[in-house]
mmCIF file of C-alpha atoms in Angstrom:
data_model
loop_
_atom_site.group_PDB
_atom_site.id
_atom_site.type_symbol
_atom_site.label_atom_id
_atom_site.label_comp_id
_atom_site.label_asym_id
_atom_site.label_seq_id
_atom_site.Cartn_x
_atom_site.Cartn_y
_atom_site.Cartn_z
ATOM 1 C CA UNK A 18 -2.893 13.525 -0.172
ATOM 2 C CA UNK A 19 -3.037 17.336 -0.635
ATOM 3 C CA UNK A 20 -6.850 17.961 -0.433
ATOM 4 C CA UNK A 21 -7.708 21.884 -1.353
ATOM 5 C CA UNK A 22 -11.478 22.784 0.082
ATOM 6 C CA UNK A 23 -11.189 21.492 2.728
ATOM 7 C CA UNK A 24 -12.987 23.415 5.380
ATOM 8 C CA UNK A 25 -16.305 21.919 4.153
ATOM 9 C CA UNK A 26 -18.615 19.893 1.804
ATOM 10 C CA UNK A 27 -17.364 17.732 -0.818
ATOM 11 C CA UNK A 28 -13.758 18.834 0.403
ATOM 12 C CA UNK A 29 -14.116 17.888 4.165
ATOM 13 C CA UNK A 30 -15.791 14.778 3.014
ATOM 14 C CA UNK A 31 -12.919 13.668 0.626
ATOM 15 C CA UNK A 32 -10.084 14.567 3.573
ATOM 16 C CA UNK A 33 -12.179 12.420 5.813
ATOM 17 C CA UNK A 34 -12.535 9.738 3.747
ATOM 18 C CA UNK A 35 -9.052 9.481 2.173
ATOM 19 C CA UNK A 36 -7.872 9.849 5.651
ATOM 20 C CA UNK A 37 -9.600 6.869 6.745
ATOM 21 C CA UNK A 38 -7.758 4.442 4.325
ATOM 22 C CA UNK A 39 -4.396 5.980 5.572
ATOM 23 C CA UNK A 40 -3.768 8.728 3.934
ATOM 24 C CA UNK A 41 -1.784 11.589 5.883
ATOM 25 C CA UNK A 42 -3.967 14.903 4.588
ATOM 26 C CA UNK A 43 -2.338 18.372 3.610
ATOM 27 C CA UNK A 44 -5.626 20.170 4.232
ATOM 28 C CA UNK A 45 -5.776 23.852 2.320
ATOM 29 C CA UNK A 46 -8.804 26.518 2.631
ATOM 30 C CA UNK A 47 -9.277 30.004 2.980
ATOM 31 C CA UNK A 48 -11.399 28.694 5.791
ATOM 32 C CA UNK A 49 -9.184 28.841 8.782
ATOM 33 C CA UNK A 50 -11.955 27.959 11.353
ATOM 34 C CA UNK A 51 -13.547 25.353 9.494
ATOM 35 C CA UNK A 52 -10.234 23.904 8.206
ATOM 36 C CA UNK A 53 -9.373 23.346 12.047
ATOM 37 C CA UNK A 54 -12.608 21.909 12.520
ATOM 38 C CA UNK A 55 -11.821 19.106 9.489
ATOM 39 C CA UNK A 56 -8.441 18.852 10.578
ATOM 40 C CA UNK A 57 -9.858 18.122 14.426
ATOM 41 C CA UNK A 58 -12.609 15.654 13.440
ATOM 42 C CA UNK A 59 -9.384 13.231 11.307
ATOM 43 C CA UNK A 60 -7.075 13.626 13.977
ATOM 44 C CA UNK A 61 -9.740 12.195 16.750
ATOM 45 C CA UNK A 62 -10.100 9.717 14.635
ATOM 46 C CA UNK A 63 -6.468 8.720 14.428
ATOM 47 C CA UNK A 64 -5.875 10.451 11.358
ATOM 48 C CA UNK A 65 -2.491 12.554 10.222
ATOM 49 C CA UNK A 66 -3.306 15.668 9.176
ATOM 50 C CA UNK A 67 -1.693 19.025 8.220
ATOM 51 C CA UNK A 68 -4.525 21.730 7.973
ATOM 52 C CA UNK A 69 -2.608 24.841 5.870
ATOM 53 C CA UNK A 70 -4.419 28.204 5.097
ATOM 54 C CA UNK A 71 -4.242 29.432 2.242
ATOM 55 C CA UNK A 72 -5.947 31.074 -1.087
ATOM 56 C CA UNK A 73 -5.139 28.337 -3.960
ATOM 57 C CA UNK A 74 -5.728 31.270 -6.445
ATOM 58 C CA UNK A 75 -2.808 32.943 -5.254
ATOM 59 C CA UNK A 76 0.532 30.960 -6.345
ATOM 60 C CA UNK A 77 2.726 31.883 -3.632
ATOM 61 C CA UNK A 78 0.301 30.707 -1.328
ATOM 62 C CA UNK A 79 0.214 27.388 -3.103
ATOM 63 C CA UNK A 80 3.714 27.124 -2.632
ATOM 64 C CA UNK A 81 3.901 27.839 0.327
ATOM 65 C CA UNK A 82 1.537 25.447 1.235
ATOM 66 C CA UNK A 83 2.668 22.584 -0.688
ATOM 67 C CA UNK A 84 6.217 22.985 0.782
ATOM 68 C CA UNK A 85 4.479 22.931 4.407
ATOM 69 C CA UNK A 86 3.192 19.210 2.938
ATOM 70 C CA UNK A 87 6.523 18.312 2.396
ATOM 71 C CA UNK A 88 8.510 19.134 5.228
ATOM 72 C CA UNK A 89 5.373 17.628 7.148
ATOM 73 C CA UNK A 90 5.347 14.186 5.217
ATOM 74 C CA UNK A 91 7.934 14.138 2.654
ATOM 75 C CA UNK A 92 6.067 13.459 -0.513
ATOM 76 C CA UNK A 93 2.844 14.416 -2.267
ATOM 77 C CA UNK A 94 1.573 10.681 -3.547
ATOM 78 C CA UNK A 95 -2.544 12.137 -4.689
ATOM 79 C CA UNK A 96 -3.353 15.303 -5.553
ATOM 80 C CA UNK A 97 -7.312 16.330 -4.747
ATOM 81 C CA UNK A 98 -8.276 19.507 -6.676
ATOM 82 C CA UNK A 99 -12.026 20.200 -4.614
ATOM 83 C CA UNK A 100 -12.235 23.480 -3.991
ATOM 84 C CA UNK A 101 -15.000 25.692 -5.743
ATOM 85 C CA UNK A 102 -17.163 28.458 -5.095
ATOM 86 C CA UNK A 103 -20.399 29.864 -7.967
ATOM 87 C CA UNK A 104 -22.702 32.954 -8.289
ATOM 88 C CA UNK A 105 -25.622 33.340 -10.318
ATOM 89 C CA UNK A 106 -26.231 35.752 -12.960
ATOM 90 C CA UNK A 107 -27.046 35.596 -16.728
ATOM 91 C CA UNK A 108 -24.186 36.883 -19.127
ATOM 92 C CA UNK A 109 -25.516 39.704 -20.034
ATOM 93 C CA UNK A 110 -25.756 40.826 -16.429
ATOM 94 C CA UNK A 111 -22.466 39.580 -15.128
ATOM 95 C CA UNK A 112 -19.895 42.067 -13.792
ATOM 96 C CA UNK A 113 -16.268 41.206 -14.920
ATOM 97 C CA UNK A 114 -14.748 41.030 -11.360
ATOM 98 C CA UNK A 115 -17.022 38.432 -10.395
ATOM 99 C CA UNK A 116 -16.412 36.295 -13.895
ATOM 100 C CA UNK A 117 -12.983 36.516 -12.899
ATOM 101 C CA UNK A 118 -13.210 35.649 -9.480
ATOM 102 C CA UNK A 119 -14.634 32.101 -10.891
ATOM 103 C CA UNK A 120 -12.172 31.532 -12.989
ATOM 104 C CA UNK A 121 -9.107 31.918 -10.526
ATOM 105 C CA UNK A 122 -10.852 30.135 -7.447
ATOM 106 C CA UNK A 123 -12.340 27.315 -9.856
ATOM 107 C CA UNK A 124 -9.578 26.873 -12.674
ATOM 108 C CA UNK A 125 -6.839 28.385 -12.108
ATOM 109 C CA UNK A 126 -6.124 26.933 -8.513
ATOM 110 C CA UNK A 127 -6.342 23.435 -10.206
ATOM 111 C CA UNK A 128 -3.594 24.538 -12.501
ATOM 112 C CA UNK A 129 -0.907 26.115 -9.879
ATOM 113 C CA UNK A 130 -1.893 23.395 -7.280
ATOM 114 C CA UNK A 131 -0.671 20.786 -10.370
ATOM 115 C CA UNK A 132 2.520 22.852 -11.207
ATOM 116 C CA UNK A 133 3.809 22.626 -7.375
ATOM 117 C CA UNK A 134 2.618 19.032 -6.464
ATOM 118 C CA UNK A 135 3.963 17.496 -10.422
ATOM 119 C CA UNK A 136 7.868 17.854 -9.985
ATOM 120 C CA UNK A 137 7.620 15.625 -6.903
ATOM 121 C CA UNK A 138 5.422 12.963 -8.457
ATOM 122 C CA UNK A 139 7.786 13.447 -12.070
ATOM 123 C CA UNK A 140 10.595 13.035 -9.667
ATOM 124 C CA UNK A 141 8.806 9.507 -8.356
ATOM 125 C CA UNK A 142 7.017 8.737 -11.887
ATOM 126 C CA UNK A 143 3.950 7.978 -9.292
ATOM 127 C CA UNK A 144 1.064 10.098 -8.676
ATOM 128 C CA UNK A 145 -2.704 10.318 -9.400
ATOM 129 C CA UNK A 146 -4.778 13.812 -9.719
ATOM 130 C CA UNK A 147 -8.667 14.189 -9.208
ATOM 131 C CA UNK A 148 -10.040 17.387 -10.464
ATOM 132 C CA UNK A 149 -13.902 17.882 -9.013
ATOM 133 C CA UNK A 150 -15.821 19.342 -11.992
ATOM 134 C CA UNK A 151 -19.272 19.791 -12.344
ATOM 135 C CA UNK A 152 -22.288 18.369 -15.109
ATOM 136 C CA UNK A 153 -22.532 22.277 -15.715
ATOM 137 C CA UNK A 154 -19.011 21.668 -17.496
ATOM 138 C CA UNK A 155 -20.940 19.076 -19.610
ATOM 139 C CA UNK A 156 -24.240 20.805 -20.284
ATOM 140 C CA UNK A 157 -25.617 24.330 -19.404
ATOM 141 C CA UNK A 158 -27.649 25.451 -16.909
ATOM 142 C CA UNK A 159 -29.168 29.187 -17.078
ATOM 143 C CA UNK A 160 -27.361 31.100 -14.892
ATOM 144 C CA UNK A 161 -24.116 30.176 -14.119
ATOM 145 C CA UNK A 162 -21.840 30.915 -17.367
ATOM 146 C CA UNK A 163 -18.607 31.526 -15.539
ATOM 147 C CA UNK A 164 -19.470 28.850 -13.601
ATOM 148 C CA UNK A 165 -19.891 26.578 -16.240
ATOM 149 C CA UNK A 166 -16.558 27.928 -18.034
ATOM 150 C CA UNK A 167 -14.549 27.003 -15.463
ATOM 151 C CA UNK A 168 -15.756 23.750 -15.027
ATOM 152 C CA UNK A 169 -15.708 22.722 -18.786
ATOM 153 C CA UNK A 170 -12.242 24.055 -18.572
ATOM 154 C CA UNK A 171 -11.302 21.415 -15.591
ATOM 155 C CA UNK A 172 -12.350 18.665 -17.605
ATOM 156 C CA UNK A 173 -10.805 19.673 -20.400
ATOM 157 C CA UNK A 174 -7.561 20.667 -18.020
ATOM 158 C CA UNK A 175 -7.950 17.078 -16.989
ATOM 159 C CA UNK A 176 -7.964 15.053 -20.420
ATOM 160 C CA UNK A 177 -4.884 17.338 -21.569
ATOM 161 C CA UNK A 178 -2.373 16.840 -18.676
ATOM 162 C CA UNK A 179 -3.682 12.903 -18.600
ATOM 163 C CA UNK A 180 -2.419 12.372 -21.991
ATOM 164 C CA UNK A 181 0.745 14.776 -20.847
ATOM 165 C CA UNK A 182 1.994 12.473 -18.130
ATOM 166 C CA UNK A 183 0.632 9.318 -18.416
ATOM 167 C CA UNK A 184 4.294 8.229 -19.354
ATOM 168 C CA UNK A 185 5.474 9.296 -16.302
ATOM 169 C CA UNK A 186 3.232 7.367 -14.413
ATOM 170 C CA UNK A 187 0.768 10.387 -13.332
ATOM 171 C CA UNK A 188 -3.216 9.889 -13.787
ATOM 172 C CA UNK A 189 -5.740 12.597 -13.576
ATOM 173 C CA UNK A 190 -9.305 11.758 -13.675
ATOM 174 C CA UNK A 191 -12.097 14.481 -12.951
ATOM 175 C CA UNK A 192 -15.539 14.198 -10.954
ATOM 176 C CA UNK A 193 -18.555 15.808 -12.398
ATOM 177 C CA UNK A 194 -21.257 15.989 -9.933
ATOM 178 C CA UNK A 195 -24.432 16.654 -9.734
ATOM 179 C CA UNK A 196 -26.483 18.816 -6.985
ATOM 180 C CA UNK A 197 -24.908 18.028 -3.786
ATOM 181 C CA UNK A 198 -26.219 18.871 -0.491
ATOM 182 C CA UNK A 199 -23.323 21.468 0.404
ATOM 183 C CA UNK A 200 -22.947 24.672 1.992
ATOM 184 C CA UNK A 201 -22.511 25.797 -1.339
ATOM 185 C CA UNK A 202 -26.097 25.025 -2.443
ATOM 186 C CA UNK A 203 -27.491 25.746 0.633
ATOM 187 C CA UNK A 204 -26.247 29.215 0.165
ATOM 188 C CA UNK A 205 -27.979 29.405 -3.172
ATOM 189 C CA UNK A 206 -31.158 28.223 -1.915
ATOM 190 C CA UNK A 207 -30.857 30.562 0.423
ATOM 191 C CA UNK A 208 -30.944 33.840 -2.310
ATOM 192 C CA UNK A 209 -33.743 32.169 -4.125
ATOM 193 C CA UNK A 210 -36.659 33.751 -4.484
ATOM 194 C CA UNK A 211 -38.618 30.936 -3.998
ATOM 195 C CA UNK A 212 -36.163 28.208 -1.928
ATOM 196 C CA UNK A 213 -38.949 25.400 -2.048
ATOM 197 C CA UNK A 214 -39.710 25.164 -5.604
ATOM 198 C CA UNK A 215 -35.490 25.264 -6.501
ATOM 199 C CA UNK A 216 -35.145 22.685 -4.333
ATOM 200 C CA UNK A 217 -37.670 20.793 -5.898
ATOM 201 C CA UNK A 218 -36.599 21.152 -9.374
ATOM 202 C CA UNK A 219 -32.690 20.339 -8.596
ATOM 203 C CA UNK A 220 -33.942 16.864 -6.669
ATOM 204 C CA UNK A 221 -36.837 16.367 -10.434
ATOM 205 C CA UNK A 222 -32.946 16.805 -12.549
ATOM 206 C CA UNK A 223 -31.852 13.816 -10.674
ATOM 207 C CA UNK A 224 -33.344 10.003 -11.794
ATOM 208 C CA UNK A 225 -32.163 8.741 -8.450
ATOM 209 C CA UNK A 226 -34.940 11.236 -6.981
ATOM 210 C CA UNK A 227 -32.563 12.654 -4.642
ATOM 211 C CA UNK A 228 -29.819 15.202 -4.521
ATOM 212 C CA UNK A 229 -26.039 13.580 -3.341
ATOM 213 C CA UNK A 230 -24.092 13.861 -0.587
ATOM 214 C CA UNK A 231 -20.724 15.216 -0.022
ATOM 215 C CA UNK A 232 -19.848 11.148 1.050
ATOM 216 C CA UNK A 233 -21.201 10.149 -2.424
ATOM 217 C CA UNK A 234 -18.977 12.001 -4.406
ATOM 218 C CA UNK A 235 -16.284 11.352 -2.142
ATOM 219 C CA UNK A 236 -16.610 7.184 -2.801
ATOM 220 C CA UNK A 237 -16.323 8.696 -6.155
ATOM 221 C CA UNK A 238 -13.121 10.452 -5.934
ATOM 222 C CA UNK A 239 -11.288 7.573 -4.052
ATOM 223 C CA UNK A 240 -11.707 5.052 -6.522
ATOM 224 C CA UNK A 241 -9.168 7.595 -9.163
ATOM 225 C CA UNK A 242 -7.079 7.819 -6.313
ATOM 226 C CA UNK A 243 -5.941 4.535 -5.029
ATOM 227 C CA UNK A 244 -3.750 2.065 -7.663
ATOM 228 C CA UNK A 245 -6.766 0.243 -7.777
ATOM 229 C CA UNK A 246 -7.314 2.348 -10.722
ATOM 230 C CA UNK A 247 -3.736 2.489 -12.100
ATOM 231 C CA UNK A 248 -4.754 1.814 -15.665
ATOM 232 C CA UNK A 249 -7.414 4.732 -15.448
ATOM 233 C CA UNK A 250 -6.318 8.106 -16.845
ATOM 234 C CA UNK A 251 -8.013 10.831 -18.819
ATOM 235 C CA UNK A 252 -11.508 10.269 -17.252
ATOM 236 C CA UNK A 253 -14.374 11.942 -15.895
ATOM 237 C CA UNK A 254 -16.642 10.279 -13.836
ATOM 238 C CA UNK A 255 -20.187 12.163 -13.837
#
């Protein structure tokens, strides 16, 4: 399983997790330090891991780490498209560089990480691809416009190259989450003006009265993974 994000949240929770039921990990984050760190905790555990820096927004980096995950374990069998990163501002206030920024980290990455990892699993006619979204791809919140973009895009990414493969035996679902308790978030509680009260409102969004955890949405993304769900394609799971 090639896992990108790694280093933390959501990502670090999926690598654990997928590791767990046997999966040899090709770990990939910018993150070098807290790529180690995931890469540490699976291997104490007994887990086979390959931790690989690297910017997935950059394609020769993506190569370069996906042929790393093949000389290490000589196939690619799941594909885990996690990483993400978000800003705030309103449209009319958002500086270009930082739209675009969102876009490549968020979107594009899925789209070179699927290019390098598809020949192998066309080669096999066997693979399965989870995209991690976001409910901001299904409905607005004020803020986050590039944000959103990119994650409506995913989904969308995700329905099209479902239908594209689906004869060759590749499925890609998506994951659209909710407010998880991630670095991420933390950071953006963190800028808040008033922490308390955004904290507040995020857990009053949520009927379960709660915000998730990174292991929640991970027991979400295994199920799309495993041939459990071999007759699953073209979904997103919110």
């Amino acid at each position: 399983a090639f896992v990108s994000g790694m280093a933390s949240g959501i990502g670090d929770a999926i690598a654990e997790l997928f590791a767990g039921e046997g999966a040899a990990i090709i770990g990939v984050d910018i993150d070098q330090k807290g790529g180690m760190a995931s890469a540490e905790k699976i291997e104490a555990r007994g887990g086979r891991v390959l931790f690989v820096r690297a910017d997935v927004g950059s394609e020769s980096e993506v190569r370069a780490a996906v042929d790393a995950g093949l000389r290490a374990f000589g196939k690619i069998d799941v594909l885990a498209n996690i990483v993400g990163i978000a800003s705030e501002a309103p449209c009319h206030k958002m500086d270009l560089h930082d739209w675009d920024k969102i876009l490549r980290v968020n979107l594009t990455s899925m789209f070179l990480t699927s290019k390098h990892v598809l020949p192998g699993m066309l080669e096999r006619c066997y693979g399965a691809i989870v995209n991690m979204a976001s409910v901001q791809g299904l409905l607005g919140l004020a803020g986050y416009p590039h944000y959103a973009a990119s994650k409506g895009g995913i989904i969308s990414l995700t329905r099209q190259m479902a239908r594209e493969y689906a004869a060759n035996g590749i499925r890609v679902n998506c994951i659209a989450p909710g407010t998880i308790e991630t670095p991420l978030n933390v950071q953006v509680l963190q800028r808040a003006a008033d922490p308390q009260t955004l904290r507040a409102a995020w857990v009053k969004m949520h009927p379960l009265g709660r915000l998730g955890t990174p292991r929640d949405v991970a027991n979400g993304a295994l199920y799309p993974a495993l041939d459990e769900s071999s007759w699953v394609t073209g979904q997103c799971l919110v």
